[in-house]
Coordinates of C-alpha atoms and ligand atoms in Angstrom, one line a residue:
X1 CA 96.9 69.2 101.2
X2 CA 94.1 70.5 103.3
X3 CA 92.2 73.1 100.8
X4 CA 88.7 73.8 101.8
X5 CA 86.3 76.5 101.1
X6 CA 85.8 78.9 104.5
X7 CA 82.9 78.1 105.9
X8 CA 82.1 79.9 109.3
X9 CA 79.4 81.8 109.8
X10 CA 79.4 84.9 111.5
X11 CA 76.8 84.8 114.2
X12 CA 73.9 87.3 115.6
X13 CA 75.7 89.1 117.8
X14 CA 78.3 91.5 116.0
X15 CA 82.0 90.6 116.1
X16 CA 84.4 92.9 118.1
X17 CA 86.8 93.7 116.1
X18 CA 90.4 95.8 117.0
X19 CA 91.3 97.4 113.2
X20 CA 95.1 97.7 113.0
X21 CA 95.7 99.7 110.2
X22 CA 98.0 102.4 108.5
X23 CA 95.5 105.0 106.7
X24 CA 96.1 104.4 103.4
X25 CA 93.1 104.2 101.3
X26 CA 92.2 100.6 100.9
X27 CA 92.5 101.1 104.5
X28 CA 89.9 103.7 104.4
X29 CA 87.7 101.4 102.0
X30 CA 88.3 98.5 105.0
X31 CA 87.4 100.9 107.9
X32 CA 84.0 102.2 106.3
X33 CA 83.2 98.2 105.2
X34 CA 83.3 97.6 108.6
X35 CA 81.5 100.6 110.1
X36 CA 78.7 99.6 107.5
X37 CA 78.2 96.0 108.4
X38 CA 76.2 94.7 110.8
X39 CA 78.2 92.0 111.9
X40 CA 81.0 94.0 112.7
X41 CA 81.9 96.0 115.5
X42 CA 84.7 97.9 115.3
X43 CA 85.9 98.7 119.6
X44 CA 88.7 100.5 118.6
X45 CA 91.7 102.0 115.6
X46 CA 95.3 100.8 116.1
X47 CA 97.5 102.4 114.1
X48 CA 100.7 102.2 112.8
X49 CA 103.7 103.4 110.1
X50 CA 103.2 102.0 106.8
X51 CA 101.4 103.9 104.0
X52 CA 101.8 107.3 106.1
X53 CA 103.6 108.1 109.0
X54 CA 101.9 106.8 112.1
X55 CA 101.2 110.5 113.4
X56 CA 99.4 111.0 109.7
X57 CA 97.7 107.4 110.7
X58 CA 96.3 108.8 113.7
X59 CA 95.3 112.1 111.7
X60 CA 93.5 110.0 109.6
X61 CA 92.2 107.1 111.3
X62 CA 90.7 110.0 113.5
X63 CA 89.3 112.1 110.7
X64 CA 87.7 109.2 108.9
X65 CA 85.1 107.9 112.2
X66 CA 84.4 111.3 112.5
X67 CA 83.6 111.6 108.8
X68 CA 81.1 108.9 109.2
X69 CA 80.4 110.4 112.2
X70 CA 81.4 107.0 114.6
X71 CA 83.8 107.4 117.7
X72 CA 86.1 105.1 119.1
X73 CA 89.6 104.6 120.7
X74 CA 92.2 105.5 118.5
X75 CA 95.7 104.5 119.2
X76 CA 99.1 105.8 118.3
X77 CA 101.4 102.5 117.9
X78 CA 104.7 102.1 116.0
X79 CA 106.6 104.8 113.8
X80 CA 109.5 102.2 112.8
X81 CA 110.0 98.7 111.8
X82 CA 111.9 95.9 114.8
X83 CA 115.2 95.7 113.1
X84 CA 115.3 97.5 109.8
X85 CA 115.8 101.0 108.7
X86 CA 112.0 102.7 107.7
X87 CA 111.3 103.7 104.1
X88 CA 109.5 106.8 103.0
X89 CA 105.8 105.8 103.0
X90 CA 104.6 105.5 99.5
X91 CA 103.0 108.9 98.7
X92 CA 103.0 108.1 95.0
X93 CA 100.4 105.5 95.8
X94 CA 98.0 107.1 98.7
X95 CA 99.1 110.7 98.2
X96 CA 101.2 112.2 101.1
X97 CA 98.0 112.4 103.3
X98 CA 97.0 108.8 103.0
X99 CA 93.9 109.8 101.6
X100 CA 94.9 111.0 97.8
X101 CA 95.8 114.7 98.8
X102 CA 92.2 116.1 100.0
X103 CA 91.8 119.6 98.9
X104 CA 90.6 120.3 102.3
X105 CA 89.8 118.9 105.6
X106 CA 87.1 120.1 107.7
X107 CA 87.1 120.6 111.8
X108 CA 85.7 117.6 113.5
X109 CA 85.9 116.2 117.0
X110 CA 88.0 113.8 118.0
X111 CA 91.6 113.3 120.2
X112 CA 93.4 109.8 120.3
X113 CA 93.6 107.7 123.5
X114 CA 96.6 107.6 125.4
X115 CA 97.4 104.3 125.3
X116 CA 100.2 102.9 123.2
X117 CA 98.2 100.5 120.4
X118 CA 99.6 97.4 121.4
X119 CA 98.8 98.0 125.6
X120 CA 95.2 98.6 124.0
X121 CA 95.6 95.2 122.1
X122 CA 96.3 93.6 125.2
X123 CA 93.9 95.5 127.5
X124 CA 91.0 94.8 125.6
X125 CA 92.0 91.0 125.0
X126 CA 92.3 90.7 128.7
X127 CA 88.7 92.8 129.1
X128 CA 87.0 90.2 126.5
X129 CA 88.7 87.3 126.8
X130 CA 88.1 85.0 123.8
X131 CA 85.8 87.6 121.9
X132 CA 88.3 90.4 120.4
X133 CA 89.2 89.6 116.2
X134 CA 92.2 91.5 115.7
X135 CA 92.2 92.6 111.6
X136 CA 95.4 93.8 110.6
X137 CA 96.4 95.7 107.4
X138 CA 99.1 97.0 107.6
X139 CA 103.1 96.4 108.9
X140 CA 102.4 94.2 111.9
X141 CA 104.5 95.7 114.6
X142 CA 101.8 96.5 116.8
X143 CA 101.1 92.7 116.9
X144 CA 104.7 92.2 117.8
X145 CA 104.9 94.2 120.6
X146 CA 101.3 93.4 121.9
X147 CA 103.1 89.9 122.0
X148 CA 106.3 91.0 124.1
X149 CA 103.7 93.2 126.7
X150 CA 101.9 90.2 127.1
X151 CA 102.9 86.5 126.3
X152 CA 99.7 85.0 126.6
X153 CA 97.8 87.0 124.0
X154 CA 97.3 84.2 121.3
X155 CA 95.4 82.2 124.1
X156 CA 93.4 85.6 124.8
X157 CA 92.3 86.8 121.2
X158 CA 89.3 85.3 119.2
X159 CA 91.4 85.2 115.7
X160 CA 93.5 87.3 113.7
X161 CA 92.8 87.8 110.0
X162 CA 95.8 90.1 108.5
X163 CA 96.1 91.3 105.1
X164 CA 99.5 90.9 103.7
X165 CA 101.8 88.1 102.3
X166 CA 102.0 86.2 99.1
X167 CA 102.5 82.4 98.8
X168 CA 102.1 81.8 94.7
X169 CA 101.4 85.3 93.0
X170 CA 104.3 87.8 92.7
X171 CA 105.1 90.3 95.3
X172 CA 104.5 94.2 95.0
X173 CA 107.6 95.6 96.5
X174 CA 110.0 92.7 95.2
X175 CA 109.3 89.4 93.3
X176 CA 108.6 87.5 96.4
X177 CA 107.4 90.4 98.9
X178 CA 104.2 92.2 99.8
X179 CA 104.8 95.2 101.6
X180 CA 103.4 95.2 104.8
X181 CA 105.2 91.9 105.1
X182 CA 108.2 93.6 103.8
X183 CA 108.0 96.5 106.4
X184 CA 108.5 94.6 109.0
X185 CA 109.5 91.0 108.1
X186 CA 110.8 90.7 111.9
X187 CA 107.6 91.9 113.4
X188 CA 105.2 89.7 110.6
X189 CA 107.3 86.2 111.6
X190 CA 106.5 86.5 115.3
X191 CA 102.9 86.8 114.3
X192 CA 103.3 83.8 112.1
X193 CA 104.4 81.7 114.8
X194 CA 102.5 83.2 117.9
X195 CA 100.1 80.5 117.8
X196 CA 97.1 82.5 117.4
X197 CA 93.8 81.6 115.4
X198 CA 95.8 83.3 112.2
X199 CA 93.9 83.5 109.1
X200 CA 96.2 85.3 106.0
X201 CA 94.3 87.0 103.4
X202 CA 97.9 87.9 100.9
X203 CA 98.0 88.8 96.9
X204 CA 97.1 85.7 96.3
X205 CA 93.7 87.0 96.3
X206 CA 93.6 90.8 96.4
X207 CA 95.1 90.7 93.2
X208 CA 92.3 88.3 91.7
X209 CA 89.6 92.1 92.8
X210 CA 90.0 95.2 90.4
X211 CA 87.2 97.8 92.0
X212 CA 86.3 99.6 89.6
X213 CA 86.4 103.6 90.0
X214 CA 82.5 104.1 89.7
X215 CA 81.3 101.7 92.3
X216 CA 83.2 104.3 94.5
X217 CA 81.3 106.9 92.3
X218 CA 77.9 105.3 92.3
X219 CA 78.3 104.9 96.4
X220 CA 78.8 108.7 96.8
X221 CA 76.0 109.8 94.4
X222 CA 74.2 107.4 96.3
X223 CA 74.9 108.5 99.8
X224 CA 75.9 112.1 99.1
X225 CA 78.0 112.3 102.6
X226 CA 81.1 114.0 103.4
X227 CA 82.2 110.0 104.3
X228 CA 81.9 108.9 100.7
X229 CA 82.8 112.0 98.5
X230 CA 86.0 111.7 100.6
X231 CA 86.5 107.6 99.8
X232 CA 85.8 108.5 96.3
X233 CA 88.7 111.2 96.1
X234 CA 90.9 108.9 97.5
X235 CA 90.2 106.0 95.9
X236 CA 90.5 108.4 92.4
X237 CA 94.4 109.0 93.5
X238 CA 94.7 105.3 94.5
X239 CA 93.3 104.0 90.6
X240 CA 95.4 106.5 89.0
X241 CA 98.4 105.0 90.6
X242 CA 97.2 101.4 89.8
X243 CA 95.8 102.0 85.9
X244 CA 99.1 103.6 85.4
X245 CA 101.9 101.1 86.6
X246 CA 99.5 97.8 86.6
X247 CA 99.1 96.4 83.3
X248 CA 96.1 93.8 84.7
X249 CA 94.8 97.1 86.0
X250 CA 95.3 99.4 83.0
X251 CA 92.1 98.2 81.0
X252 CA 90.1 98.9 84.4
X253 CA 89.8 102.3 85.6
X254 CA 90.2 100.9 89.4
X255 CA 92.4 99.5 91.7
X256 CA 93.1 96.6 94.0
X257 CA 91.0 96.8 97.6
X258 CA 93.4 94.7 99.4
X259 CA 92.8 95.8 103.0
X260 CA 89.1 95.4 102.4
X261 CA 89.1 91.7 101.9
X262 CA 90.7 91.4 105.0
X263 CA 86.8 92.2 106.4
X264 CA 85.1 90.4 103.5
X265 CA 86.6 86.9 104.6
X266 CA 85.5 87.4 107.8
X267 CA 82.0 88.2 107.1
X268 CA 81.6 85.6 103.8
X269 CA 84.1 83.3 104.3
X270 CA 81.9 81.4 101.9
X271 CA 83.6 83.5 99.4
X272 CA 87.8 82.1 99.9
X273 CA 89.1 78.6 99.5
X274 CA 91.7 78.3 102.3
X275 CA 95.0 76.2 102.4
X276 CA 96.3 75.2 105.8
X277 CA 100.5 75.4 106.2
X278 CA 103.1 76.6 108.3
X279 CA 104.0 80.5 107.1
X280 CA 107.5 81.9 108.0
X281 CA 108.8 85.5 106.3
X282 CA 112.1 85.8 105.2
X283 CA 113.8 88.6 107.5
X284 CA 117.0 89.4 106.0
X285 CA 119.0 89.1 102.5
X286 CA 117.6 89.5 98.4
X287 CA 114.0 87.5 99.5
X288 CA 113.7 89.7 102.5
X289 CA 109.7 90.3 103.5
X290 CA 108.7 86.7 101.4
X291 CA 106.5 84.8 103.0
X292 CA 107.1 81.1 102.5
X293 CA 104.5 78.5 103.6
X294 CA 104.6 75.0 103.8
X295 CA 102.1 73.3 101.7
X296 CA 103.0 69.4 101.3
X297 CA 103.1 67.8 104.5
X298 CA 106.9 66.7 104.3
X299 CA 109.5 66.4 107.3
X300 CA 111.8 68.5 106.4
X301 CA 115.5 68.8 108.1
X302 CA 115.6 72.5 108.2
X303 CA 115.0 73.9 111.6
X304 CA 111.7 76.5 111.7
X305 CA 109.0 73.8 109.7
X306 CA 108.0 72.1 113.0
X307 CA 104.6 71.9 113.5
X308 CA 103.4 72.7 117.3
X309 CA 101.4 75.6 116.8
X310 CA 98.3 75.6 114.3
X311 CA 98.7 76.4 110.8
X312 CA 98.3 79.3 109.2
X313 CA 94.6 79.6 107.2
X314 CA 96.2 81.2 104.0
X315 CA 93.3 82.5 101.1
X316 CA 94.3 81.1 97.6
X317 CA 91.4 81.9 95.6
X318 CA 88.0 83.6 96.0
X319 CA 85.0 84.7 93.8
X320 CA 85.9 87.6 92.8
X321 CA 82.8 88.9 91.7
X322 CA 80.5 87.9 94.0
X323 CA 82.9 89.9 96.8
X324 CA 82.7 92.8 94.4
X325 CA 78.8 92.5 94.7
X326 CA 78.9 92.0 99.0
X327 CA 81.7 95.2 99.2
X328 CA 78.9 97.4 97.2
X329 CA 76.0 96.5 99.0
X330 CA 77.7 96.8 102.2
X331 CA 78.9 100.4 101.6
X332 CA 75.6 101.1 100.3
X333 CA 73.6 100.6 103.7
X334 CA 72.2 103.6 105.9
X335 CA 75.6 103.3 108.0
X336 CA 76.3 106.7 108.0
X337 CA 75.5 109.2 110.4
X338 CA 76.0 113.3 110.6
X339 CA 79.8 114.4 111.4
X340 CA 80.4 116.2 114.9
X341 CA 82.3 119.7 114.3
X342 CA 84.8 120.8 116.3
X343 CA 83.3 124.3 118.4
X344 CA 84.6 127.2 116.9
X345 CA 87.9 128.3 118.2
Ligands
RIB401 O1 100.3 95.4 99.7 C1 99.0 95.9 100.0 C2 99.1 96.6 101.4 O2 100.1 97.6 101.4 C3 97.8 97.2 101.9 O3 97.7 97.1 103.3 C4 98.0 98.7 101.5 O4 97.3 99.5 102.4 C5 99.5 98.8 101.6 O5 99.9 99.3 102.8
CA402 CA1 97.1 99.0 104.7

């Protein structure tokens, strides 16, 4: 039922794009995609707990615009899941700075706003009504409680693309569970039924992309920034992790950019084959965090299937290689500009 290759295309005027995210480095990867495409503009960070702490996600989402030397709102949103107890973030994976232990970090400008991340969500949606794409990459409480503040929000945002979720390929934290669904499975099921533009972008297809190592490399030599040498650390902790305990992995020196194709869909959408479905995540018991769509159009008796909100765009397959080529290019553009130091104290 209903599979069709994405086809959208972006128009002239750059997309404004909220970037909810837990800083992590295929978050880092996402964040500088999106500062380096033209058809992307990001108005502002949201972050949350996930990969790091959310006061590390702050640090982080903070330190990277002013690596690349960008400013923009950065929020402070959610430290804990709805309903179940947090979990250590996963410092075997990012390192226990998000960004694969830097050596160092050097004084730059920049203090976050004020604003709790989801009263930004919903400020900005009421600002630009119709315009704002929220891209979300990371546990999805933010979205939650944007919801609670304000009700009307799905009729309010352009679309929501979130990484995260699995509907045939097996789950990273569990054999049905991805972990940002798995973080918050309360907070991901009140997105999946907000009745929002929703477009889910899960394993099924992050894990059909191994980056390799040295298209990070090549993009530092290339650039030689402070922006890039500090992606390419992080993404050298990151593959470690993954050519260690990934056996599709272990013949690559690389990883898996998940967070990044979160972007990619939305600017070549040309790229994914879609299925349309109702999704609903499994909040409690042995399946906790799996997220279960409907894909044959059957009535069926159990409550939660019923169909008065759109579906779900779920991506099930995507050229893998050809999204490898459009995530080099991209971070190979003159996007970067020189980092503002703090003054001397
Ligand atoms: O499962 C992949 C997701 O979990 C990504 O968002 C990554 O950053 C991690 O948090
Ligand atoms: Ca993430």
């Amino acid at each position: 039922m209903n599979i069709l290759l994405k086809q959208q295309p972006m128009s002239t005027i750059p997309r404004k794009v909220i970037f909810d995210t837990d800083p992590g480095v295929d978050d880092a990867m996402a964040l500088f995609y999106a500062l380096a495409h033209p058809d992307i503009d990001v108005v502002g960070i949201t972050t949350t707990f996930g990969n790091v702490y959310v006061e590390q996600a702050v640090t982080n989402a903070l330190y990277l615009c002013a690596l690349a030397g960008r400013s923009m709102p950065v929020t402070q949103g959610v430290g804990k899941p709805i309903t179940k107890v947090a979990e250590a973030p996963p410092e075997h994976i990012h390192g226990a700075d998000g960004l694969g232990n830097l050596p160092h970090r050097i004084a730059l400008q920049g203090q976050p706003d004020p604003r709790t991340s989801a009263q930004f969500i919903v400020d900005m949606a009421r600002r630009y009504p119709g315009e704002i794409t929220l891209v979300a990459v990371g546990p999805l409480g933010n979205l939650a409680a944007a919801l609670q503040l304000a009700p009307e929000l799905p009729t309010l945002v352009r679309e929501v693309i979130l990484m995260g979720g699995t509907v045939l390929e097996s789950g990273n934290v569990s054999p049905v569970a991805e972990a940002n669904i798995w973080n918050d499975p309360h907070a991901a099921d009140a997105v999946f039924t907000a009745g929002w533009p929703l477009t889910m972008v899960g394993l099924d297809v992050t894990h059909q992309l191994i980056l390799p190592l040295t298209l990070f490399q090549n993009i530092a030599q290339h650039h030689q920034h402070i922006a890039t040498d500090t992606l390419y650390h992080a993404v050298q902790f990151y593959s470690a992790f993954y050519s260690q305990h990934d056996p599709v992995v272990a013949h690559i020196n690389g990883c898996y950019g998940h967070d990044v194709l979160a972007f990619v869909v939305l600017t070549n959408p040309e790229l994914f084959t879609l299925q349309a479905g109702r999704v609903r995540v499994a909040t409690d018991g042995l399946a906790q965090g799996q997220t279960m769509m409907r894909r044959k159009d059957i009535s069926y008796p159990q409550h939660g299937w019923h169909d008065d909100i759109p579906p779900t765009q779920v991506c099930m397959d995507v050229q893998a290689d050809a999204c490898k080529a459009v995530i080099e290019a991209t971070l190979m553009r003159p996007w970067l500009q020189t980092p503002e130091k703090s003054p001397a104290k």
